[in-house]
Short mmCIF file of C-alpha atoms in Angstrom, two decimals:
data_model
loop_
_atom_site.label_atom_id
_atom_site.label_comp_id
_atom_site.label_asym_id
_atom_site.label_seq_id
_atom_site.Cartn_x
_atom_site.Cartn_y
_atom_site.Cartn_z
CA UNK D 132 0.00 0.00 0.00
CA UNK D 133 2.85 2.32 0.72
CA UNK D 134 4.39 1.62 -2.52
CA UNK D 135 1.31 2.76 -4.13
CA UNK D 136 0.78 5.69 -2.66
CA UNK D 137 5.07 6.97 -2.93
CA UNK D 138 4.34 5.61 -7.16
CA UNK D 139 1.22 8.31 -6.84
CA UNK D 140 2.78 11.28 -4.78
CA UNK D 141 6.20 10.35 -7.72
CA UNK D 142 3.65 10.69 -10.70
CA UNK D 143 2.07 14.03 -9.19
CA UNK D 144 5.51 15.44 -8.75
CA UNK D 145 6.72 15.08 -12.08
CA UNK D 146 3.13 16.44 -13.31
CA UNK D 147 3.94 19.15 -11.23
CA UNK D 148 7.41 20.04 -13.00
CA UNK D 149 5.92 19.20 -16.32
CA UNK D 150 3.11 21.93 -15.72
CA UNK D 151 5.84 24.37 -14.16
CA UNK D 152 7.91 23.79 -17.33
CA UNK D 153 4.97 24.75 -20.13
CA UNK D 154 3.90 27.82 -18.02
CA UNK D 155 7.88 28.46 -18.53
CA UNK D 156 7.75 28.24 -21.78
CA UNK D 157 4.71 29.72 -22.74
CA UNK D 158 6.36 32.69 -20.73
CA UNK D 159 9.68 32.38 -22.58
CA UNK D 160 7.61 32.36 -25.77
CA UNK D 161 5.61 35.22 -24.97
CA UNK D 162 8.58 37.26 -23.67
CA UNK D 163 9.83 36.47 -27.34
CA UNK D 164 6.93 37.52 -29.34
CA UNK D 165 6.86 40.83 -27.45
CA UNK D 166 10.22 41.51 -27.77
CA UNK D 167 10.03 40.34 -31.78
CA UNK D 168 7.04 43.19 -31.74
CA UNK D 169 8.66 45.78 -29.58
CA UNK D 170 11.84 45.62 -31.90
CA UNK D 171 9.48 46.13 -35.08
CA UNK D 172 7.66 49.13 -33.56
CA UNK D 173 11.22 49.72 -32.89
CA UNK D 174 12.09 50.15 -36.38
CA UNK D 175 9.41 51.35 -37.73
CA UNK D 176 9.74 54.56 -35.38
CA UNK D 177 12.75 54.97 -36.58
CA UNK D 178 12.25 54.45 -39.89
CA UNK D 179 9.54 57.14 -39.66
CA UNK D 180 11.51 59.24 -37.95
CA UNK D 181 14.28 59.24 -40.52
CA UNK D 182 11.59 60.17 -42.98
CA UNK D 183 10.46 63.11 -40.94
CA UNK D 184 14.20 64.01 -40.63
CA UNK D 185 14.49 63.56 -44.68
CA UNK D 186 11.24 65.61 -45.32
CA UNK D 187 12.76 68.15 -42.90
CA UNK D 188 16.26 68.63 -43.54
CA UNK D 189 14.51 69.11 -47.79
CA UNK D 190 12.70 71.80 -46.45
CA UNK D 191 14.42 75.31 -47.52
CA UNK D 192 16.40 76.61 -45.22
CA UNK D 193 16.52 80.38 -44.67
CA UNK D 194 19.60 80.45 -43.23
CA UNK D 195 21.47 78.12 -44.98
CA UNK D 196 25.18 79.13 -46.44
CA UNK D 197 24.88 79.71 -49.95
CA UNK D 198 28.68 78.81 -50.44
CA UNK D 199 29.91 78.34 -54.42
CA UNK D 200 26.82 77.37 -55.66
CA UNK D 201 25.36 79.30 -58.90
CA UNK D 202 22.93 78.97 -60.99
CA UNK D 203 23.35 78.88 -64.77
CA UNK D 204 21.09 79.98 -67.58
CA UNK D 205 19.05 82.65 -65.90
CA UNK D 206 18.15 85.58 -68.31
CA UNK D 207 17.52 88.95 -67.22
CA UNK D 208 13.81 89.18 -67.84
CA UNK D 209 11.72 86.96 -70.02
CA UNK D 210 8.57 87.53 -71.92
CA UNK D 211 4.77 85.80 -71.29
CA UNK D 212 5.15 82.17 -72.67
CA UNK D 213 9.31 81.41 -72.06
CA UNK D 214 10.21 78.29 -70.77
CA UNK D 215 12.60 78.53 -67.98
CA UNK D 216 15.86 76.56 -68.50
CA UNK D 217 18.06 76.77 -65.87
CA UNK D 218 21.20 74.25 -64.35
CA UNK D 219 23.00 74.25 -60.65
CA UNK D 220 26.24 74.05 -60.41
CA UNK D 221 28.97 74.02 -57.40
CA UNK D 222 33.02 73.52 -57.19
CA UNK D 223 32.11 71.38 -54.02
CA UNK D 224 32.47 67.83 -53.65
CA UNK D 225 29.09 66.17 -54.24
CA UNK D 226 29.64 63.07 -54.06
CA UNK D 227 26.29 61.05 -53.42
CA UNK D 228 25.22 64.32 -53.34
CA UNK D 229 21.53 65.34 -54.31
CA UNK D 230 20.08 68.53 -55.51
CA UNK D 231 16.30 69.97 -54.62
CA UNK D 232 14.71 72.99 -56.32
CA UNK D 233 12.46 75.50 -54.62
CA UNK D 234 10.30 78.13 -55.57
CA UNK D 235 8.08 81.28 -53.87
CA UNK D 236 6.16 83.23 -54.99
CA UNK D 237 8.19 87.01 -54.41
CA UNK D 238 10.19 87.95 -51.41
CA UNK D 239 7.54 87.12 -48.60
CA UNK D 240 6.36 83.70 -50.02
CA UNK D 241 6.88 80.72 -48.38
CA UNK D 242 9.67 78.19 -49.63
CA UNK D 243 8.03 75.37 -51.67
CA UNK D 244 10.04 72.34 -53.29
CA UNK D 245 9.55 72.49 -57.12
CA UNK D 246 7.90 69.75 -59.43
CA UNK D 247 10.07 70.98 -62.23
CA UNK D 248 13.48 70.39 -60.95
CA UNK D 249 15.43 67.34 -62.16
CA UNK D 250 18.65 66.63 -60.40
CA UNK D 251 20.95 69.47 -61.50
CA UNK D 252 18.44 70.81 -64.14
CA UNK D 253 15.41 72.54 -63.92
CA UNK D 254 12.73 73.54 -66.49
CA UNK D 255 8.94 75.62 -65.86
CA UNK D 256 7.41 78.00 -67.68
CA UNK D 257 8.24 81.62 -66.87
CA UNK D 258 6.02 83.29 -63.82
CA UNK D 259 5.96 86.50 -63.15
CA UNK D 260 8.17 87.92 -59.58
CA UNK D 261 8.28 83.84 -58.60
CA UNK D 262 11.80 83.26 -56.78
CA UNK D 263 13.95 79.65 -57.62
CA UNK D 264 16.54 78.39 -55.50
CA UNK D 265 18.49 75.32 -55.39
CA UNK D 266 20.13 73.47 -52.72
CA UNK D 267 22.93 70.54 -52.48
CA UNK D 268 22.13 67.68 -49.87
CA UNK D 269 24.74 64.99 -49.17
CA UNK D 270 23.98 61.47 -48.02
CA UNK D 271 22.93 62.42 -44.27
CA UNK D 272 20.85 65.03 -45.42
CA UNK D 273 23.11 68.07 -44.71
CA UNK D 274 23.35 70.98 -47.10
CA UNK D 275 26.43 71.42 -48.76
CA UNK D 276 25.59 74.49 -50.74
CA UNK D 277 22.69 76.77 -51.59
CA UNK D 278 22.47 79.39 -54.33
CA UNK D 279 21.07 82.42 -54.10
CA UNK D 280 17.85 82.91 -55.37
CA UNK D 281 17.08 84.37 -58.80
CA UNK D 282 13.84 86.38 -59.60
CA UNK D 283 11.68 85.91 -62.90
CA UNK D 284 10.90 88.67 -64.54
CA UNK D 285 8.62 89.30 -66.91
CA UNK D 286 8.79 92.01 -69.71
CA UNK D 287 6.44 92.35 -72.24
CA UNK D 288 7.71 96.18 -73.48
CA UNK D 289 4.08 97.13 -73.23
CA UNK D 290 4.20 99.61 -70.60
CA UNK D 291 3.96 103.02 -70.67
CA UNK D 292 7.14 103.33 -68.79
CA UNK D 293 8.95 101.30 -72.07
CA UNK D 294 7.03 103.92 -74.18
CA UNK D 295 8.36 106.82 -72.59
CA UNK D 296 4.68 107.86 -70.95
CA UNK D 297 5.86 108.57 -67.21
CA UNK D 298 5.50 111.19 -64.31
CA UNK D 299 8.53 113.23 -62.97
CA UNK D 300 7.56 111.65 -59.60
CA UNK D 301 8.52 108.22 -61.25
CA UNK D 302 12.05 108.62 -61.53
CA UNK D 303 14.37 107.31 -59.23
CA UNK D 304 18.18 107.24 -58.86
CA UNK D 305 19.79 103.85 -60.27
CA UNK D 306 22.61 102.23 -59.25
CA UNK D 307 25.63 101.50 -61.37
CA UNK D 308 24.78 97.58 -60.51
CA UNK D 309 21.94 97.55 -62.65
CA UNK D 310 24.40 97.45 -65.88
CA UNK D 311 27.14 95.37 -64.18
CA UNK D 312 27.88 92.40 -66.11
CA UNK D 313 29.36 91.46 -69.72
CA UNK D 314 27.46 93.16 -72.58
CA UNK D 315 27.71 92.62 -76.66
CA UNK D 316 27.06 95.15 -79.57
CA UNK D 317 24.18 93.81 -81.93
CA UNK D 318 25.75 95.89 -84.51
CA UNK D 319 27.91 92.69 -85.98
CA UNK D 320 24.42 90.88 -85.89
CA UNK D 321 22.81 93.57 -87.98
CA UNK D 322 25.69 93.70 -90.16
CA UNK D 323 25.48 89.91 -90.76
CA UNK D 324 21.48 90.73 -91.69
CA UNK D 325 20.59 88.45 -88.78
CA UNK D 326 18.02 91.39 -87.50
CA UNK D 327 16.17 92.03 -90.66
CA UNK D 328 13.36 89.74 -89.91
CA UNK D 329 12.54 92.85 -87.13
CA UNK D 330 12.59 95.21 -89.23
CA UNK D 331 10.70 93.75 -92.36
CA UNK D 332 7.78 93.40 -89.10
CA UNK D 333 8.25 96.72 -88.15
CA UNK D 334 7.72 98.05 -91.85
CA UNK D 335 4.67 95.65 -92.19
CA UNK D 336 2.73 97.34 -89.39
CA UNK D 337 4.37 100.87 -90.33
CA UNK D 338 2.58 103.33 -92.59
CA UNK D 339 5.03 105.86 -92.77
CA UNK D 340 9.06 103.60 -93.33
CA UNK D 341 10.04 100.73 -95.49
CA UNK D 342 12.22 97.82 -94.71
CA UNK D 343 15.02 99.34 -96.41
CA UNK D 344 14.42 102.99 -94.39
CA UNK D 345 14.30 100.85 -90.89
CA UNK D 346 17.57 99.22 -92.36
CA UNK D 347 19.11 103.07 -92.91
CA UNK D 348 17.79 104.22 -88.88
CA UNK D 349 19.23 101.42 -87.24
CA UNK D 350 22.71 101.12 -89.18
CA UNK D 351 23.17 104.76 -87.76
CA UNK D 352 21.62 103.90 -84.45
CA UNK D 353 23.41 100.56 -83.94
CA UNK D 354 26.95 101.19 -85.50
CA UNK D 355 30.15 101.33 -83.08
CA UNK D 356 33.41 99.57 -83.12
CA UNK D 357 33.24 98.95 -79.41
CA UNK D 358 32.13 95.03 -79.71
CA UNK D 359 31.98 94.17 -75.79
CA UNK D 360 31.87 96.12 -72.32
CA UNK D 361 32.24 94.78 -69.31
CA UNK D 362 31.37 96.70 -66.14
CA UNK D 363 31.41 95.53 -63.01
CA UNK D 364 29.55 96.89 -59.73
CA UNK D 365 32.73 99.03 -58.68
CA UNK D 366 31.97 101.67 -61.96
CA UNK D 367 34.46 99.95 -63.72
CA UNK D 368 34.30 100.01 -67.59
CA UNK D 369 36.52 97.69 -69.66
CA UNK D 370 35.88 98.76 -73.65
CA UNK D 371 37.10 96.32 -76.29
CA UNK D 372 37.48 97.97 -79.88
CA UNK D 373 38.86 95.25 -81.80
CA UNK D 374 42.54 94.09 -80.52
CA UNK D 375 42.22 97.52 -78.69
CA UNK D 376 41.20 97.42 -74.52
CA UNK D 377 40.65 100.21 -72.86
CA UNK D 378 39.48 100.93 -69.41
CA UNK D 379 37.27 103.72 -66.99
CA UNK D 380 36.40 104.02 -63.52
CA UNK D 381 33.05 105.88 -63.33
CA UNK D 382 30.72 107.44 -60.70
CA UNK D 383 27.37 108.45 -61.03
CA UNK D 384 26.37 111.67 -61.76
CA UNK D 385 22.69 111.76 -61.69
CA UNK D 386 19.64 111.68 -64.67
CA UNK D 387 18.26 113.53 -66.83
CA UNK D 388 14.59 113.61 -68.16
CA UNK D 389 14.49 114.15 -71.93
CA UNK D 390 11.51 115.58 -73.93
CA UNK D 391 11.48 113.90 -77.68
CA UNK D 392 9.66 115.30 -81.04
CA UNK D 393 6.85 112.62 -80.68
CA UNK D 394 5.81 113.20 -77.41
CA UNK D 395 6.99 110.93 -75.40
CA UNK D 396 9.96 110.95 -72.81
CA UNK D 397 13.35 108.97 -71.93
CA UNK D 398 15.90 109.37 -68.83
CA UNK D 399 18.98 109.44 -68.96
CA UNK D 400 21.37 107.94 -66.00
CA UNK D 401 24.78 109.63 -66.47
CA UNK D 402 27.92 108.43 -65.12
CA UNK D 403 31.68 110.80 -64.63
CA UNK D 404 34.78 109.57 -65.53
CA UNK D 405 37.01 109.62 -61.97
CA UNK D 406 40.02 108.00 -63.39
CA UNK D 407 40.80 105.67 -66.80
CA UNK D 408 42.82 105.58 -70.11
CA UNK D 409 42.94 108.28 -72.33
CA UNK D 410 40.86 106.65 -74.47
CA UNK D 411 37.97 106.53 -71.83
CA UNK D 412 35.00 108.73 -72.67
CA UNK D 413 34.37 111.50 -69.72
CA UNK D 414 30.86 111.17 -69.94
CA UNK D 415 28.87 107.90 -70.13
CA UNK D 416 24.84 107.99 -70.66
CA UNK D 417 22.74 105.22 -70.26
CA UNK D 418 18.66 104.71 -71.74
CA UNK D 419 17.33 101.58 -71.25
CA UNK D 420 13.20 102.55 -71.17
CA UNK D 421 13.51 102.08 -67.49
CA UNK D 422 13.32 105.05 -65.03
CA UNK D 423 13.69 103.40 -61.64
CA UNK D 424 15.92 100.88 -59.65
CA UNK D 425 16.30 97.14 -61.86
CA UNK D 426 18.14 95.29 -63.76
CA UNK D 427 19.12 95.96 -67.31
CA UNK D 428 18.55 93.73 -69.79
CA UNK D 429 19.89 95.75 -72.83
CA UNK D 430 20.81 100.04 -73.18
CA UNK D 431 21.31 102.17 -75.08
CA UNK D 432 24.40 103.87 -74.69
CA UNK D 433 25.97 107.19 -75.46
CA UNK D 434 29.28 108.52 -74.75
CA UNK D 435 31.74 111.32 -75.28
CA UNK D 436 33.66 114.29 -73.09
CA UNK D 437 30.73 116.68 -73.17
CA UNK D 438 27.99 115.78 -71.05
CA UNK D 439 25.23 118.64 -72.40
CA UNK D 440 26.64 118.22 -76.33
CA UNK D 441 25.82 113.89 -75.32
CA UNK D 442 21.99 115.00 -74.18
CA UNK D 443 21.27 116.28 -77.97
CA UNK D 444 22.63 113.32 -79.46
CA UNK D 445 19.36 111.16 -80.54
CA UNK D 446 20.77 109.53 -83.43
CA UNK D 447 23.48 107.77 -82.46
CA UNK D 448 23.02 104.66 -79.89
CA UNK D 449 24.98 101.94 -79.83
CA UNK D 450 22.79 98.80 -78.29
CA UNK D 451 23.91 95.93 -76.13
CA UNK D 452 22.51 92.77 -74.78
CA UNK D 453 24.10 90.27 -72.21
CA UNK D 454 27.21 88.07 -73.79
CA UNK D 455 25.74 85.26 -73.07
CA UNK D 456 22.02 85.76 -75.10
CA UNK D 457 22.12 83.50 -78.03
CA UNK D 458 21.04 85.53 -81.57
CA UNK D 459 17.66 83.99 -81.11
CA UNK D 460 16.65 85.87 -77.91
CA UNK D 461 17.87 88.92 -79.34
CA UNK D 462 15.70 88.86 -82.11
CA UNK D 463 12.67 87.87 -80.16
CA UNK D 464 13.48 90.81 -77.87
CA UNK D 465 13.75 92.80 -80.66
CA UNK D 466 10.49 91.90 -82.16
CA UNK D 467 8.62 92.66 -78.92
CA UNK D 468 10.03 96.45 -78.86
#
């Protein structure tokens, strides 16, 4: 009898264990699933919190070091319809470096990231006062570089400012940085006949000159020997006239408001020789058909050593355009004047 009973309290015992040992592992195993679903909230967390940090570190950054970055390709001002073409480019490393375009629309707009942008590249059509900026990211999201932005403009010549229709109140000093930059004669594109497609539409819609009288006014207007000019925003003029460089340093010497035969009006902004070659003019008058602080984005030039003989000379006006416009904008600026 007592061997029965120690063979019954022996099989309860190991029950016992066996029962201790599932709950065990049915702890164990729970302990494991948790932990399997801990570590994938884990990593999901993180991986949405490196795409918050991606999305965020894209945003624009206000304050972020423009460094050597420039854009490439931006004109001046463009008319209704232009396509935009413009390209980043930096002397940094880049590396696995990335590039993101952004736009607003005018100085107080907030910074968006741009559809149109394609690595390096980027390509819209032309909207009026809207700002573009790019920036270079590197693998961990940091900026390398920023450019600074550029603003579209967009010029019709269908103003009355660009007719010469304006009120004394209008005019405004300009600074000599609204000509700075590297500027070409279109005189060697009119000699080459490259401009007569402007002026056979001019004497199409003209009832009073032919093609071959528009030909006569702008070979007087146009001519010069003085192919480039550089200026930078310092007042300094470089003048190349053939093999022949010459160079001024100017200040400005305020504008005058001229009063022409057909009614209409044009400023001139006139700038003093300080100091130059003895080739530099002493006088140097600029008319672009703008009367107030911007950008140029062609003149009309005048020069000589007597600044009151140079305001009664309305024949004579050499014309330049940035060096880098190709002849095709130039006509199509043309055309629109």
């Amino acid at each position: 009898m007592r061997k029965k009973l120690l063979r019954i309290a022996g099989i309860l015992f190991i029950a016992l264990v066996l029962a201790a040992c599932q709950d065990s592992a049915d702890e164990d195993a729970g302990s494991e699933e948790e932990a399997a679903a801990t570590e994938e909230e884990t990593a999901e967390d993180t991986e949405a919190t490196e795409e918050e940090d991606h999305d965020h570190d894209h945003e624009s950054e206000e304050n972020a070091e423009a460094g050597d970055a420039e854009i490439e390709g931006f004109n001046a001002h463009y008319h209704t319809g232009d396509t935009v073409n413009l390209t980043a480019t930096t002397e940094a490393d880049e590396g696995d470096g990335h590039w993101h375009w952004y736009v607003r629309g005018g100085d107080e707009g907030e910074w968006e990231e741009a559809d149109s942008g394609d690595g390096d590249t980027f390509q819209s059509e032309s909207v009026n006062h809207q700002q573009i900026k790019a920036t270079l990211y590197d693998g961990d999201h940091e900026v390398i570089s920023e450019t600074e932005p550029v603003t579209i403009i967009i010029d019709d010549h269908d103003g009355d400012v660009y007719e010469g229709y304006f009120d004394d109140e209008d005019v405004e000093d300009r600074d000599i940085s609204d000509w700075a930059g590297e500027w070409k004669s279109v005189y060697p594109y009119f000699e080459e006949g490259a401009l007569d497609e402007v002026y056979e539409h001019r004497a199409e819609e003209s009832d009073d000159m032919s093609f071959e009288e528009y030909k006569e006014y702008y070979d007087t207007g146009y001519a010069t020997d003085v192919d480039n000019i550089e200026i930078t925003e310092d007042g300094e003029f470089t003048f190349h006239e053939g093999d022949e460089t010459y160079s001024g340093t100017y200040a400005y010497d305020g504008y005058e408001i001229l009063e022409y035969e057909a009614g209409n009006r044009g400023v001139r902004f006139i700038f003093e020789l300080e100091e130059g070659d003895e080739k530099a003019p002493q006088n140097i008058q600029f008319s672009d058909h703008i009367i107030a602080p911007q950008k140029s984005s062609h003149f009309h030039i005048y020069w000589g050593d007597d600044r009151d003989e140079l305001l009664e000379e309305v024949d004579h006006w050499p014309t330049y355009y940035p060096v880098e416009w190709s002849e095709e904008q130039i006509v199509d600026d043309l055309l629109l004047h």
